[in-house]
mmCIF file of C-alpha atoms in Angstrom:
data_model
loop_
_atom_site.group_PDB
_atom_site.id
_atom_site.type_symbol
_atom_site.label_atom_id
_atom_site.label_comp_id
_atom_site.label_asym_id
_atom_site.label_seq_id
_atom_site.Cartn_x
_atom_site.Cartn_y
_atom_site.Cartn_z
ATOM 1 C CA MET M 92 103.152 122.690 52.774
ATOM 2 C CA THR M 93 101.162 119.471 52.675
ATOM 3 C CA GLU M 94 101.972 116.009 53.956
ATOM 4 C CA LEU M 95 102.554 114.942 50.363
ATOM 5 C CA ASN M 96 105.380 117.473 50.009
ATOM 6 C CA HIS M 97 107.197 115.691 52.837
ATOM 7 C CA LEU M 98 107.043 112.442 50.852
ATOM 8 C CA LEU M 99 108.749 113.947 47.815
ATOM 9 C CA ASP M 100 112.463 114.594 47.588
ATOM 10 C CA LYS M 101 113.850 117.790 46.068
ATOM 11 C CA ASP M 102 113.643 116.214 42.592
ATOM 12 C CA GLY M 103 109.967 115.355 43.071
ATOM 13 C CA THR M 104 110.619 111.636 43.495
ATOM 14 C CA LEU M 105 108.214 109.826 45.812
ATOM 15 C CA GLN M 106 109.828 108.629 49.054
ATOM 16 C CA PRO M 107 107.236 106.203 50.522
ATOM 17 C CA ASP M 108 109.674 105.161 53.257
ATOM 18 C CA LYS M 109 109.115 108.618 54.804
ATOM 19 C CA LEU M 110 105.393 107.974 55.282
ATOM 20 C CA GLU M 111 105.517 106.934 58.933
ATOM 21 C CA GLU M 112 107.682 109.911 59.875
ATOM 22 C CA THR M 113 105.366 112.253 57.951
ATOM 23 C CA MET M 114 102.239 110.793 59.567
ATOM 24 C CA GLN M 115 103.758 111.125 63.029
ATOM 25 C CA ARG M 116 104.462 114.816 62.407
ATOM 26 C CA LEU M 117 100.796 115.543 61.724
ATOM 27 C CA ASP M 118 99.321 117.795 64.375
ATOM 28 C CA GLU M 119 97.007 115.794 66.684
ATOM 29 C CA GLY M 120 94.190 118.292 66.141
ATOM 30 C CA LYS M 121 94.523 118.003 62.368
ATOM 31 C CA LYS M 122 94.677 114.205 62.583
ATOM 32 C CA GLU M 123 91.545 114.140 64.725
ATOM 33 C CA GLU M 124 89.771 116.465 62.281
ATOM 34 C CA ILE M 125 90.632 114.116 59.400
ATOM 35 C CA LEU M 126 89.754 110.865 61.169
ATOM 36 C CA ARG M 127 86.774 111.949 63.296
ATOM 37 C CA ASN M 128 84.282 110.631 60.775
ATOM 38 C CA PHE M 129 84.450 108.621 57.602
ATOM 39 C CA ASP M 130 83.241 111.424 55.327
ATOM 40 C CA SER M 131 86.055 113.694 56.579
ATOM 41 C CA PHE M 132 88.589 110.945 55.974
ATOM 42 C CA ILE M 133 87.365 110.145 52.448
ATOM 43 C CA GLY M 134 87.198 113.855 51.563
ATOM 44 C CA TYR M 135 90.737 114.401 52.826
ATOM 45 C CA LEU M 136 91.950 111.326 50.956
ATOM 46 C CA GLY M 137 90.294 112.542 47.758
ATOM 47 C CA ARG M 138 91.937 115.965 47.996
ATOM 48 C CA ARG M 139 95.339 114.363 48.569
ATOM 49 C CA ILE M 140 94.824 112.047 45.581
ATOM 50 C CA GLU M 141 94.017 115.066 43.390
ATOM 51 C CA LEU M 142 97.177 116.801 44.606
ATOM 52 C CA ALA M 143 99.293 113.690 44.034
ATOM 53 C CA GLU M 144 97.988 113.401 40.482
ATOM 54 C CA LYS M 145 98.739 117.079 39.823
ATOM 55 C CA LEU M 146 102.272 116.467 41.083
ATOM 56 C CA GLY M 147 102.623 113.671 38.537
ATOM 57 C CA LEU M 148 102.203 110.505 40.582
ATOM 58 C CA ASN M 149 101.032 107.647 38.411
ATOM 59 C CA GLU M 150 98.446 105.004 39.283
ATOM 60 C CA GLU M 151 101.048 102.525 40.517
ATOM 61 C CA GLN M 152 102.616 105.121 42.817
ATOM 62 C CA LEU M 153 99.201 106.172 44.131
ATOM 63 C CA ASN M 154 98.251 102.591 44.870
ATOM 64 C CA ALA M 155 101.578 101.897 46.603
ATOM 65 C CA LEU M 156 101.159 105.013 48.715
ATOM 66 C CA ALA M 157 97.542 104.160 49.544
ATOM 67 C CA LEU M 158 98.680 100.711 50.688
ATOM 68 C CA LYS M 159 101.285 102.256 52.995
ATOM 69 C CA VAL M 160 98.814 104.795 54.400
ATOM 70 C CA ALA M 161 96.187 102.114 55.045
ATOM 71 C CA SER M 162 98.771 99.880 56.700
ATOM 72 C CA TYR M 163 99.992 102.753 58.877
ATOM 73 C CA LEU M 164 96.460 103.629 59.965
ATOM 74 C CA ALA M 165 95.616 99.985 60.713
ATOM 75 C CA ASN M 166 98.742 99.586 62.835
ATOM 76 C CA HIS M 167 98.949 102.970 64.572
ATOM 77 C CA GLU M 168 95.512 104.565 64.835
ATOM 78 C CA GLU M 169 92.439 103.479 66.736
ATOM 79 C CA PRO M 170 89.210 103.546 64.720
ATOM 80 C CA ARG M 171 87.055 106.572 65.516
ATOM 81 C CA ASN M 172 83.883 105.311 63.855
ATOM 82 C CA SER M 173 82.219 102.121 62.679
ATOM 83 C CA GLU M 174 83.511 102.418 59.101
ATOM 84 C CA GLU M 175 87.110 102.714 60.273
ATOM 85 C CA LYS M 176 86.568 99.787 62.645
ATOM 86 C CA LEU M 177 85.292 97.656 59.763
ATOM 87 C CA LEU M 178 88.246 98.645 57.577
ATOM 88 C CA LYS M 179 90.706 97.819 60.365
ATOM 89 C CA GLU M 180 89.104 94.409 60.935
ATOM 90 C CA LEU M 181 89.116 93.656 57.198
ATOM 91 C CA TRP M 182 92.735 94.745 57.005
ATOM 92 C CA LYS M 183 93.771 92.452 59.854
ATOM 93 C CA VAL M 184 92.285 89.325 58.253
ATOM 94 C CA SER M 185 93.317 90.103 54.670
ATOM 95 C CA SER M 186 96.276 88.751 52.726
ATOM 96 C CA LYS M 187 98.743 91.211 51.163
ATOM 97 C CA GLU M 188 96.907 90.906 47.847
ATOM 98 C CA GLU M 189 93.552 91.567 49.499
ATOM 99 C CA GLN M 190 95.027 94.589 51.283
ATOM 100 C CA GLN M 191 96.133 95.942 47.910
ATOM 101 C CA VAL M 192 92.562 95.547 46.645
ATOM 102 C CA LEU M 193 91.175 97.297 49.738
ATOM 103 C CA SER M 194 93.567 100.226 49.402
ATOM 104 C CA ARG M 195 92.800 100.587 45.658
ATOM 105 C CA ALA M 196 89.083 100.497 46.487
ATOM 106 C CA LEU M 197 89.585 103.338 48.990
ATOM 107 C CA VAL M 198 91.380 105.363 46.326
ATOM 108 C CA ASN M 199 88.493 104.755 43.922
ATOM 109 C CA LEU M 200 85.926 105.641 46.586
ATOM 110 C CA ALA M 201 87.745 108.878 47.405
ATOM 111 C CA ARG M 202 87.956 109.820 43.735
ATOM 112 C CA HIS M 203 84.268 109.059 43.176
ATOM 113 C CA THR M 204 83.198 110.932 46.303
ATOM 114 C CA ASN M 205 85.177 114.057 45.424
ATOM 115 C CA ASN M 206 83.745 114.328 41.903
#
C-alpha cells in the first residue's frame, strides 16, 4: 500500500487533510531514502504523480496535493541537500500564489524527469 492510498477514502475520493498524518507515518528509513538527494526526491515524486494519475486524480487535485506536500516538507523537514535548502528558502519568502507556482513547477519537473 502506498502513501497515496492513505489519502484516498474507500470511494477513491482524495482526502488532502490526511496528508500530515500520512507523512508522519512514513518510516524514517524510507523518508531518508526519498529525501537524501534531490534526484531521489524528484524520482519518487514522479512515480507518485504517475500513480495518482492512474488513480484518476485530475490536474487541479494533483496541484493541490503538491502544494500541501511542499508546505509540509517546508514546515516539518530539514533540507538534506542544497536543492532542498533552496526550495525551502524560496518557499519561506513566497506568497501563496508563488508557492502554487513552485509546487506546479515541481510536478512538471518530476513528470519531465521520469519520462
